[in-house]
Coordinates of N, CA and C in Angstrom, one line a residue:
G10 N 56.3 -63.6 214.9 CA 55.4 -64.0 213.9 C 54.2 -64.8 214.6
I11 N 53.0 -64.5 214.3 CA 51.8 -65.1 214.9 C 50.9 -65.6 213.8
E12 N 50.4 -66.8 214.0 CA 49.4 -67.3 213.0 C 48.4 -68.1 213.8
A13 N 47.1 -68.0 213.4 CA 46.0 -68.8 213.9 C 45.3 -69.4 212.7
T14 N 45.3 -70.8 212.6 CA 44.8 -71.5 211.5 C 43.8 -72.5 211.9
F15 N 42.7 -72.6 211.0 CA 41.7 -73.5 211.2 C 41.9 -74.7 210.2
I16 N 41.9 -75.9 210.7 CA 42.0 -77.1 209.8 C 40.7 -77.8 209.8
P17 N 40.0 -77.7 208.6 CA 38.6 -78.2 208.5 C 38.5 -79.7 208.6
E18 N 39.6 -80.4 208.2 CA 39.5 -81.9 208.2 C 39.4 -82.4 209.6
T19 N 40.0 -81.8 210.6 CA 40.0 -82.2 212.0 C 39.2 -81.3 212.9
S20 N 38.6 -80.2 212.3 CA 37.8 -79.2 213.0 C 38.6 -78.7 214.2
T21 N 39.8 -78.3 214.0 CA 40.7 -77.8 215.1 C 41.3 -76.5 214.7
H22 N 41.6 -75.7 215.7 CA 42.3 -74.4 215.5 C 43.8 -74.6 216.0
W23 N 44.7 -74.1 215.3 CA 46.1 -74.1 215.8 C 46.6 -72.6 215.9
F24 N 47.2 -72.3 217.0 CA 47.7 -71.0 217.3 C 49.3 -71.2 217.4
T25 N 50.0 -70.5 216.6 CA 51.5 -70.6 216.6 C 52.1 -69.3 216.8
F26 N 53.3 -69.3 217.5 CA 54.0 -68.1 217.9 C 55.5 -68.4 217.7
C27 N 56.2 -67.5 217.0 CA 57.6 -67.6 216.8 C 58.3 -66.3 216.9
A28 N 59.3 -66.2 217.8 CA 60.0 -64.9 218.1 C 61.5 -65.0 217.9
S29 N 62.1 -64.0 217.4 CA 63.5 -63.9 217.2 C 64.2 -63.8 218.6
L30 N 65.3 -64.4 218.7 CA 66.0 -64.4 220.0 C 67.3 -63.6 220.0
D31 N 67.6 -62.9 218.9 CA 68.8 -62.1 218.8 C 68.7 -61.0 217.8
P32 N 69.5 -60.0 217.8 CA 69.4 -58.9 216.8 C 69.5 -59.3 215.4
S33 N 70.2 -60.4 215.1 CA 70.4 -60.8 213.7 C 69.3 -61.7 213.2
C34 N 68.3 -62.0 214.1 CA 67.2 -62.8 213.8 C 67.6 -64.2 213.3
A35 N 68.7 -64.7 213.8 CA 69.1 -66.1 213.4 C 68.5 -67.2 214.2
G36 N 68.3 -66.9 215.5 CA 67.7 -67.9 216.4 C 66.2 -67.6 216.7
H37 N 65.4 -68.6 217.0 CA 64.0 -68.4 217.2 C 63.5 -69.2 218.4
W38 N 62.5 -68.7 219.0 CA 61.8 -69.4 220.1 C 60.3 -69.5 219.6
S39 N 59.8 -70.7 219.7 CA 58.4 -70.9 219.2 C 57.6 -71.8 220.1
R40 N 56.3 -71.6 219.9 CA 55.3 -72.4 220.6 C 54.1 -72.6 219.7
S41 N 53.4 -73.7 219.9 CA 52.2 -74.0 219.1 C 51.1 -74.7 220.1
F42 N 49.9 -74.2 219.9 CA 48.8 -74.7 220.7 C 47.6 -75.1 219.8
K43 N 47.0 -76.2 220.2 CA 45.8 -76.7 219.5 C 44.5 -76.4 220.3
F44 N 43.5 -75.9 219.6 CA 42.2 -75.6 220.2 C 41.2 -76.4 219.5
D45 N 40.2 -77.0 220.3 CA 39.1 -77.6 219.7 C 38.2 -76.5 219.0
A46 N 37.5 -76.9 217.9 CA 36.7 -76.0 217.2 C 35.6 -75.4 218.2
P47 N 35.3 -74.2 218.1 CA 34.2 -73.6 219.0 C 32.9 -74.3 218.8
S48 N 32.3 -74.8 219.9 CA 31.1 -75.5 219.8 C 30.1 -74.8 220.8
G49 N 29.5 -73.7 220.4 CA 28.6 -73.0 221.2 C 29.2 -72.0 222.2
N50 N 30.5 -72.0 222.3 CA 31.1 -71.1 223.2 C 32.4 -70.5 222.6
P51 N 32.3 -69.7 221.5 CA 33.5 -69.2 220.9 C 34.2 -68.2 221.8
H52 N 33.5 -67.5 222.7 CA 34.1 -66.5 223.6 C 35.2 -67.2 224.4
R53 N 34.9 -68.4 224.9 CA 35.9 -69.1 225.8 C 37.1 -69.5 224.9
Q54 N 36.9 -69.9 223.7 CA 38.0 -70.2 222.8 C 38.9 -69.0 222.6
Q55 N 38.4 -67.8 222.4 CA 39.2 -66.6 222.3 C 39.9 -66.3 223.5
V56 N 39.3 -66.4 224.7 CA 39.9 -66.1 226.0 C 41.1 -67.0 226.1
L57 N 41.0 -68.3 225.8 CA 42.1 -69.2 225.9 C 43.3 -68.8 224.9
L58 N 42.9 -68.4 223.7 CA 43.9 -68.0 222.8 C 44.7 -66.8 223.3
F59 N 43.9 -65.8 223.8 CA 44.6 -64.5 224.2 C 45.4 -64.8 225.4
T60 N 45.0 -65.7 226.3 CA 45.8 -66.0 227.5 C 47.1 -66.7 227.1
N61 N 47.0 -67.6 226.2 CA 48.3 -68.2 225.7 C 49.2 -67.3 224.9
L62 N 48.6 -66.3 224.2 CA 49.4 -65.3 223.5 C 50.2 -64.5 224.5
Q63 N 49.5 -64.1 225.6 CA 50.2 -63.3 226.6 C 51.3 -64.1 227.3
A64 N 51.1 -65.4 227.5 CA 52.1 -66.2 228.1 C 53.3 -66.4 227.1
C65 N 53.0 -66.5 225.8 CA 54.1 -66.7 224.9 C 55.0 -65.4 224.8
V66 N 54.4 -64.2 224.9 CA 55.2 -63.0 224.9 C 56.1 -63.0 226.1
K67 N 55.6 -63.3 227.2 CA 56.4 -63.2 228.4 C 57.5 -64.3 228.4
Q68 N 57.3 -65.5 227.9 CA 58.3 -66.5 227.9 C 59.3 -66.2 226.8
A69 N 58.9 -65.6 225.7 CA 59.8 -65.2 224.6 C 60.8 -64.1 225.1
L70 N 60.3 -63.2 225.9 CA 61.1 -62.1 226.5 C 62.2 -62.7 227.4
E71 N 61.7 -63.7 228.2 CA 62.7 -64.4 229.1 C 63.7 -65.1 228.3
A72 N 63.3 -65.8 227.3 CA 64.3 -66.5 226.5 C 65.3 -65.6 225.8
F73 N 64.8 -64.4 225.4 CA 65.7 -63.4 224.7 C 66.7 -62.9 225.7
S74 N 66.3 -62.7 226.9 CA 67.2 -62.1 227.9 C 68.3 -63.1 228.3
E75 N 68.0 -64.4 228.2 CA 68.9 -65.5 228.6 C 70.0 -65.7 227.5
Q76 N 69.9 -65.1 226.4 CA 70.9 -65.2 225.3 C 72.2 -64.5 225.6
E77 N 72.1 -63.5 226.5 CA 73.3 -62.6 226.7 C 73.8 -62.9 228.1
E78 N 75.1 -62.5 228.4 CA 75.6 -62.6 229.7 C 74.9 -61.7 230.7
L79 N 74.7 -60.5 230.3 CA 73.9 -59.6 231.1 C 72.5 -59.5 230.6
P80 N 71.5 -59.6 231.5 CA 70.1 -59.6 231.0 C 69.7 -58.4 230.2
V81 N 69.2 -58.6 229.0 CA 68.8 -57.5 228.1 C 67.5 -57.9 227.6
L82 N 66.7 -56.9 227.2 CA 65.4 -57.1 226.5 C 65.4 -56.2 225.2
P83 N 64.6 -56.6 224.3 CA 64.6 -55.9 223.0 C 64.0 -54.5 223.2
S84 N 64.6 -53.5 222.5 CA 64.1 -52.2 222.5 C 63.0 -51.9 221.5
N85 N 62.9 -52.8 220.5 CA 61.8 -52.7 219.5 C 61.2 -54.0 219.2
I86 N 59.9 -54.1 219.2 CA 59.2 -55.3 219.0 C 58.3 -55.1 217.8
I87 N 58.5 -56.0 216.8 CA 57.6 -56.0 215.6 C 56.9 -57.3 215.5
V88 N 55.6 -57.2 215.4 CA 54.7 -58.4 215.2 C 54.2 -58.5 213.8
Y89 N 54.5 -59.6 213.2 CA 53.9 -59.9 211.9 C 52.8 -60.9 212.1
R90 N 51.6 -60.5 211.9 CA 50.4 -61.3 212.2 C 49.9 -61.8 210.9
G91 N 50.0 -63.1 210.7 CA 49.4 -63.7 209.5 C 47.9 -63.8 209.5
Y92 N 47.3 -63.7 208.4 CA 45.9 -63.8 208.2 C 45.5 -64.9 207.3
S93 N 44.8 -65.9 207.9 CA 44.3 -67.0 207.1 C 43.0 -67.6 207.6
G94 N 42.2 -66.7 208.1 CA 40.9 -67.1 208.6 C 41.0 -67.8 210.0
G95 N 41.9 -67.4 210.8 CA 42.1 -68.0 212.1 C 41.1 -67.7 213.1
L96 N 41.3 -68.2 214.4 CA 40.3 -68.1 215.4 C 40.0 -66.6 215.8
S97 N 41.0 -65.8 215.9 CA 40.7 -64.4 216.4 C 40.7 -63.4 215.2
D98 N 40.8 -63.9 214.0 CA 40.7 -63.0 212.8 C 39.2 -62.5 212.7
G99 N 39.1 -61.2 212.5 CA 37.8 -60.6 212.3 C 37.6 -59.5 213.3
P100 N 36.4 -58.9 213.3 CA 36.1 -57.7 214.1 C 36.4 -57.9 215.6
G101 N 37.2 -57.0 216.1 CA 37.6 -57.1 217.6 C 38.8 -57.9 217.9
G102 N 39.1 -58.8 217.0 CA 40.2 -59.7 217.3 C 41.6 -59.0 217.4
L103 N 41.8 -58.1 216.4 CA 43.0 -57.3 216.4 C 43.2 -56.5 217.7
E104 N 42.2 -55.8 218.1 CA 42.3 -55.0 219.3 C 42.6 -55.8 220.5
H105 N 42.0 -57.0 220.6 CA 42.2 -57.9 221.8 C 43.7 -58.4 221.8
E106 N 44.2 -58.8 220.6 CA 45.5 -59.3 220.5 C 46.6 -58.2 220.9
V107 N 46.4 -57.0 220.3 CA 47.3 -55.9 220.7 C 47.3 -55.7 222.2
A108 N 46.1 -55.7 222.8 CA 46.0 -55.4 224.2 C 46.7 -56.5 225.0
C109 N 46.6 -57.8 224.5 CA 47.3 -58.9 225.2 C 48.8 -58.7 225.2
V110 N 49.3 -58.3 224.1 CA 50.8 -58.1 224.0 C 51.2 -56.9 224.8
E111 N 50.4 -55.8 224.8 CA 50.7 -54.6 225.6 C 50.7 -55.0 227.1
N112 N 49.8 -55.8 227.5 CA 49.7 -56.2 228.9 C 50.9 -57.0 229.3
A113 N 51.4 -57.9 228.4 CA 52.5 -58.7 228.7 C 53.8 -57.9 228.8
L114 N 53.9 -56.8 228.1 CA 55.1 -55.9 228.1 C 55.1 -55.0 229.3
A115 N 53.9 -54.7 229.8 CA 53.8 -53.7 230.9 C 54.5 -54.1 232.2
G116 N 55.2 -53.2 232.8 CA 55.7 -53.4 234.1 C 57.0 -54.3 234.2
R117 N 57.6 -54.6 233.1 CA 58.8 -55.4 233.2 C 60.0 -54.5 233.4
M118 N 60.9 -55.0 234.2 CA 62.2 -54.3 234.6 C 63.4 -54.9 233.9
C119 N 64.3 -54.1 233.5 CA 65.5 -54.5 232.9 C 66.7 -53.6 233.3
R120 N 67.6 -54.2 234.1 CA 68.8 -53.5 234.6 C 68.4 -52.3 235.5
G121 N 67.3 -52.5 236.3 CA 66.9 -51.5 237.2 C 66.0 -50.4 236.6
K122 N 65.7 -50.6 235.3 CA 64.8 -49.6 234.7 C 63.6 -50.2 234.1
L123 N 62.5 -49.4 234.0 CA 61.3 -50.0 233.4 C 61.5 -50.2 231.9
H124 N 61.2 -51.4 231.5 CA 61.3 -51.8 230.1 C 60.1 -51.3 229.3
S125 N 60.4 -50.4 228.3 CA 59.3 -49.8 227.6 C 59.7 -49.9 226.1
P126 N 59.6 -51.0 225.4 CA 60.0 -51.1 224.0 C 58.9 -50.5 223.1
T127 N 59.3 -50.2 221.9 CA 58.3 -49.8 220.9 C 57.6 -51.0 220.4
L128 N 56.4 -50.9 220.0 CA 55.6 -52.0 219.5 C 55.0 -51.6 218.1
T129 N 55.3 -52.5 217.1 CA 54.8 -52.3 215.8 C 54.0 -53.6 215.4
W130 N 52.8 -53.4 214.8 CA 52.0 -54.5 214.5 C 51.6 -54.5 213.0
V131 N 52.1 -55.5 212.3 CA 51.9 -55.6 210.8 C 51.0 -56.8 210.5
F132 N 49.9 -56.5 209.8 CA 49.1 -57.6 209.4 C 49.6 -58.1 208.0
V133 N 49.7 -59.4 207.8 CA 50.3 -60.0 206.6 C 49.2 -60.9 206.0
S134 N 48.9 -60.6 204.7 CA 47.8 -61.5 204.1 C 48.3 -61.9 202.7
P135 N 48.1 -63.1 202.3 CA 48.4 -63.5 200.9 C 47.5 -62.9 199.9
M136 N 48.0 -62.6 198.7 CA 47.1 -62.0 197.7 C 46.9 -63.2 196.6
R137 N 45.8 -63.8 196.7 CA 45.5 -65.0 195.9 C 45.2 -64.6 194.4
Y138 N 44.6 -63.4 194.2 CA 44.1 -63.1 192.9 C 44.8 -61.9 192.2
T139 N 45.7 -61.2 193.0 CA 46.3 -60.0 192.4 C 47.7 -60.4 192.0
R140 N 48.1 -59.9 190.8 CA 49.5 -60.1 190.3 C 50.0 -58.7 189.9
L141 N 51.4 -58.6 190.0 CA 52.1 -57.4 189.6 C 53.0 -57.8 188.5
Y142 N 53.0 -57.0 187.4 CA 53.9 -57.3 186.3 C 54.7 -56.0 185.9
Q143 N 55.8 -56.2 185.1 CA 56.5 -55.1 184.6 C 56.7 -55.4 183.1
G144 N 57.0 -54.3 182.3 CA 57.2 -54.5 180.9 C 56.1 -54.9 180.1
C145 N 54.9 -54.5 180.5 CA 53.7 -55.0 179.7 C 53.7 -54.4 178.3
Q146 N 54.3 -53.3 178.1 CA 54.3 -52.7 176.7 C 55.6 -53.0 176.0
S147 N 56.5 -53.8 176.6 CA 57.8 -54.1 175.9 C 57.6 -55.2 174.9
A148 N 58.7 -55.4 174.1 CA 58.6 -56.4 173.0 C 58.6 -57.8 173.6
T149 N 59.2 -58.0 174.8 CA 59.2 -59.3 175.4 C 57.9 -59.6 176.2
G150 N 57.1 -58.7 176.4 CA 55.8 -58.9 177.1 C 55.9 -58.8 178.6
A151 N 54.9 -59.0 179.3 CA 54.8 -58.9 180.7 C 55.7 -59.9 181.4
Q152 N 56.4 -59.4 182.5 CA 57.3 -60.3 183.3 C 57.0 -60.0 184.7
N153 N 57.4 -61.0 185.6 CA 57.3 -60.8 187.0 C 58.1 -59.6 187.4
I154 N 57.7 -58.9 188.5 CA 58.4 -57.8 189.0 C 59.7 -58.3 189.7
P155 N 60.7 -57.5 189.8 CA 62.0 -57.9 190.5 C 61.7 -58.2 192.0
S156 N 62.5 -59.1 192.5 CA 62.4 -59.4 194.0 C 62.6 -58.1 194.8
G157 N 61.7 -57.9 195.8 CA 61.9 -56.7 196.6 C 61.0 -55.5 196.2
T158 N 60.4 -55.6 195.0 CA 59.5 -54.5 194.6 C 58.3 -54.3 195.5
A159 N 58.1 -53.1 195.9 CA 57.0 -52.7 196.8 C 56.2 -51.7 196.1
A160 N 54.9 -51.8 196.2 CA 54.0 -50.8 195.6 C 52.9 -50.5 196.6
T161 N 52.4 -49.3 196.6 CA 51.3 -48.8 197.4 C 50.1 -48.9 196.6
L162 N 49.2 -49.7 197.1 CA 47.9 -49.9 196.4 C 46.8 -49.6 197.4
D163 N 45.7 -49.1 196.8 CA 44.5 -48.8 197.6 C 43.6 -50.1 197.7
L164 N 43.9 -50.9 198.7 CA 43.2 -52.2 198.8 C 42.4 -52.2 200.1
A165 N 41.2 -52.6 200.0 CA 40.3 -52.7 201.2 C 40.1 -54.2 201.5
E166 N 40.3 -54.5 202.8 CA 40.1 -55.9 203.3 C 39.2 -55.8 204.5
P167 N 38.2 -56.8 204.6 CA 37.2 -56.7 205.7 C 37.8 -56.8 207.1
H168 N 39.0 -57.4 207.3 CA 39.5 -57.6 208.6 C 40.5 -56.5 209.0
M169 N 40.6 -55.4 208.2 CA 41.6 -54.4 208.4 C 40.9 -53.1 208.8
P170 N 41.6 -52.2 209.6 CA 41.0 -50.9 209.9 C 40.8 -50.1 208.6
E171 N 39.8 -49.2 208.7 CA 39.4 -48.4 207.5 C 40.6 -47.5 207.1
E172 N 41.4 -47.0 208.0 CA 42.5 -46.1 207.7 C 43.7 -46.6 208.4
P173 N 44.4 -47.6 207.8 CA 45.7 -48.1 208.4 C 46.8 -47.1 208.3
L174 N 47.8 -47.3 209.2 CA 48.9 -46.3 209.2 C 49.8 -46.4 208.0
D175 N 49.9 -47.6 207.4 CA 50.6 -47.8 206.2 C 50.2 -49.1 205.5
S176 N 50.3 -49.2 204.2 CA 49.9 -50.4 203.5 C 50.7 -50.5 202.3
W177 N 51.2 -51.7 202.0 CA 52.0 -51.9 200.8 C 51.9 -53.3 200.4
V178 N 52.2 -53.5 199.1 CA 52.2 -54.8 198.5 C 53.7 -55.1 198.0
M179 N 54.2 -56.3 198.4 CA 55.6 -56.5 198.0 C 55.7 -58.0 197.5
G180 N 56.6 -58.1 196.5 CA 56.9 -59.4 196.0 C 58.4 -59.7 196.4
S181 N 58.6 -60.6 197.2 CA 60.0 -60.9 197.7 C 60.6 -62.1 197.0
Q182 N 59.9 -63.1 196.7 CA 60.5 -64.3 196.2 C 60.7 -64.3 194.7
Q183 N 61.7 -65.0 194.2 CA 62.0 -65.2 192.8 C 61.2 -66.3 192.3
V184 N 60.5 -66.1 191.2 CA 59.7 -67.2 190.5 C 60.1 -67.3 189.1
P185 N 61.0 -68.3 188.7 CA 61.4 -68.4 187.4 C 60.4 -68.9 186.4
I186 N 59.4 -69.6 186.9 CA 58.3 -70.2 186.0 C 57.0 -69.8 186.6
G187 N 56.1 -69.3 185.8 CA 54.8 -68.9 186.3 C 54.8 -67.4 186.8
T188 N 53.7 -67.1 187.5 CA 53.6 -65.7 188.0 C 53.8 -65.7 189.5
M189 N 54.3 -64.6 190.0 CA 54.6 -64.5 191.4 C 53.3 -63.9 192.1
R190 N 53.0 -64.5 193.3 CA 51.9 -63.9 194.1 C 52.5 -63.0 195.1
P191 N 52.2 -61.7 195.1 CA 52.7 -60.8 196.1 C 52.0 -60.9 197.4
T192 N 52.5 -60.2 198.4 CA 52.0 -60.3 199.8 C 51.6 -58.9 200.2
H193 N 50.5 -58.8 200.9 CA 49.9 -57.5 201.3 C 50.3 -57.3 202.8
Y194 N 51.0 -56.2 203.1 CA 51.3 -55.8 204.4 C 50.6 -54.6 204.8
T195 N 50.0 -54.6 206.0 CA 49.2 -53.5 206.5 C 49.7 -53.2 207.9
L196 N 50.2 -52.0 208.1 CA 50.6 -51.5 209.4 C 49.4 -51.0 210.2
V197 N 49.0 -51.6 211.2 CA 47.8 -51.3 211.9 C 48.0 -50.7 213.3
Y198 N 49.2 -50.8 213.8 CA 49.4 -50.3 215.2 C 50.9 -49.9 215.4
Q199 N 51.1 -48.8 216.0 CA 52.5 -48.4 216.3 C 52.5 -47.6 217.6
R200 N 53.4 -47.9 218.5 CA 53.6 -47.2 219.7 C 55.1 -47.0 220.0
P201 N 55.6 -45.8 220.0 CA 54.9 -44.5 219.7 C 54.8 -44.4 218.2
P202 N 54.1 -43.4 217.7 CA 54.0 -43.2 216.2 C 55.4 -42.9 215.6
H203 N 55.7 -43.5 214.5 CA 57.0 -43.4 213.8 C 56.9 -42.3 212.7
S204 N 58.0 -41.8 212.3 CA 58.1 -40.9 211.2 C 58.1 -41.6 209.9
P205 N 57.8 -40.9 208.8 CA 57.7 -41.6 207.4 C 59.1 -42.3 207.1
G206 N 60.2 -41.7 207.6 CA 61.5 -42.4 207.3 C 61.6 -43.7 207.9
L207 N 61.1 -43.9 209.1 CA 61.1 -45.2 209.8 C 60.1 -46.2 209.2
L208 N 59.0 -45.6 208.6 CA 58.1 -46.5 207.8 C 58.9 -47.2 206.6
Q209 N 59.7 -46.4 206.0 CA 60.5 -47.0 204.9 C 61.5 -48.0 205.4
E210 N 62.1 -47.8 206.6 CA 63.0 -48.8 207.2 C 62.2 -50.1 207.5
L211 N 60.9 -49.9 207.9 CA 60.1 -51.1 208.2 C 59.9 -52.0 207.0
R212 N 59.7 -51.3 205.8 CA 59.5 -52.0 204.6 C 60.8 -52.7 204.2
E213 N 62.0 -52.1 204.4 CA 63.2 -52.7 204.0 C 63.6 -53.9 205.0
L214 N 63.3 -53.7 206.3 CA 63.5 -54.8 207.2 C 62.6 -56.0 206.9
T215 N 61.4 -55.7 206.5 CA 60.5 -56.8 206.2 C 61.0 -57.6 205.0
Y216 N 61.5 -56.9 204.0 CA 62.1 -57.6 202.8 C 63.3 -58.4 203.2
K217 N 64.2 -57.9 204.0 CA 65.4 -58.6 204.4 C 65.1 -59.8 205.2
L218 N 64.0 -59.8 206.0 CA 63.6 -60.9 206.8 C 63.1 -62.1 206.0
T219 N 62.7 -61.8 204.8 CA 62.2 -62.9 203.9 C 63.4 -63.8 203.5
F220 N 64.6 -63.3 203.7 CA 65.8 -64.1 203.3 C 66.3 -64.9 204.5
M221 N 65.7 -64.7 205.7 CA 66.2 -65.4 206.9 C 65.6 -66.7 207.2
Y222 N 64.7 -67.2 206.3 CA 64.1 -68.5 206.6 C 65.2 -69.6 206.3
F223 N 65.4 -70.5 207.3 CA 66.5 -71.4 207.3 C 66.5 -72.4 206.2
N224 N 65.3 -72.7 205.7 CA 65.2 -73.9 204.8 C 65.2 -73.6 203.3
V225 N 65.4 -72.3 203.0 CA 65.4 -71.8 201.6 C 66.6 -70.9 201.4
A226 N 67.4 -71.2 200.3 CA 68.5 -70.4 200.0 C 68.1 -69.2 199.1
G227 N 67.4 -68.3 199.7 CA 66.8 -67.1 198.9 C 65.7 -66.6 199.7
A228 N 64.9 -65.8 199.1 CA 63.7 -65.1 199.7 C 62.5 -66.0 199.6
V229 N 61.7 -65.9 200.7 CA 60.4 -66.6 200.7 C 59.3 -65.6 200.7
R230 N 58.1 -66.0 200.7 CA 56.9 -65.0 200.6 C 56.7 -64.2 201.8
Y231 N 57.1 -64.7 203.0 CA 56.8 -64.0 204.3 C 58.1 -63.8 205.0
P232 N 58.1 -62.8 206.0 CA 59.3 -62.7 206.9 C 59.5 -64.0 207.7
A233 N 60.8 -64.2 208.0 CA 61.1 -65.5 208.5 C 60.3 -65.9 209.8
P234 N 60.2 -65.0 210.8 CA 59.4 -65.4 212.0 C 58.0 -65.8 211.6
L235 N 57.3 -65.1 210.7 CA 56.0 -65.5 210.3 C 56.0 -66.8 209.5
Q236 N 57.0 -67.0 208.6 CA 57.1 -68.2 207.9 C 57.3 -69.4 208.8
N237 N 58.1 -69.3 209.8 CA 58.2 -70.3 210.8 C 56.9 -70.6 211.5
A238 N 56.2 -69.6 211.9 CA 54.9 -69.8 212.6 C 53.9 -70.5 211.7
K239 N 53.9 -70.1 210.4 CA 53.0 -70.8 209.4 C 53.4 -72.3 209.3
K240 N 54.7 -72.6 209.3 CA 55.0 -74.0 209.1 C 54.6 -74.8 210.4
L241 N 54.7 -74.2 211.6 CA 54.3 -74.8 212.8 C 52.8 -75.1 212.8
S242 N 52.0 -74.2 212.2 CA 50.6 -74.4 212.2 C 50.1 -75.5 211.2

């Protein structure tokens, strides 16, 4: 999970990174960095952020390999990138971040072989004004959708590619009072390209990860690694 947040009260940017350390996603490795607000040199701020992102990926891989008796590295890496108006959000930021992670993964060896994991990049953004309901025509009236409901909507966002690989809206948390705010997931990068069946598995995994946040007995709005990163920011 990756998040970059701007705090207007202190005019500072926070970059947070949280990675799972085991296949069950029960343990996490995290880092958080503070950046001064760009003052005439935003390019330097982005360079610092990308440099720290690359270092975080390398350190997280080392921490992952230390969890087992024999050094192992993950065969699949999924990045949930939160969007909240952070430092590298916007045109060009996505491409630079993906390139940083790819560079951090390149050339690593594991048990005498070149480590070449798959890389999946999902942009996650809150939906502040969109609501999903069920039973609008029933006698009881409109109700929140059940937890885990996913819908494919044609939504355009300025920070997303014009033709994403996949896009869906999902409501994971239970809201007994009031209306539930769903979350928009956009698959923007995959290496190598996956089949439609694996895209469905990605949606299911994303939903299951919303139950892995340690501080809530149930599902939260975001997958646990991203939820942890947001709390750190």
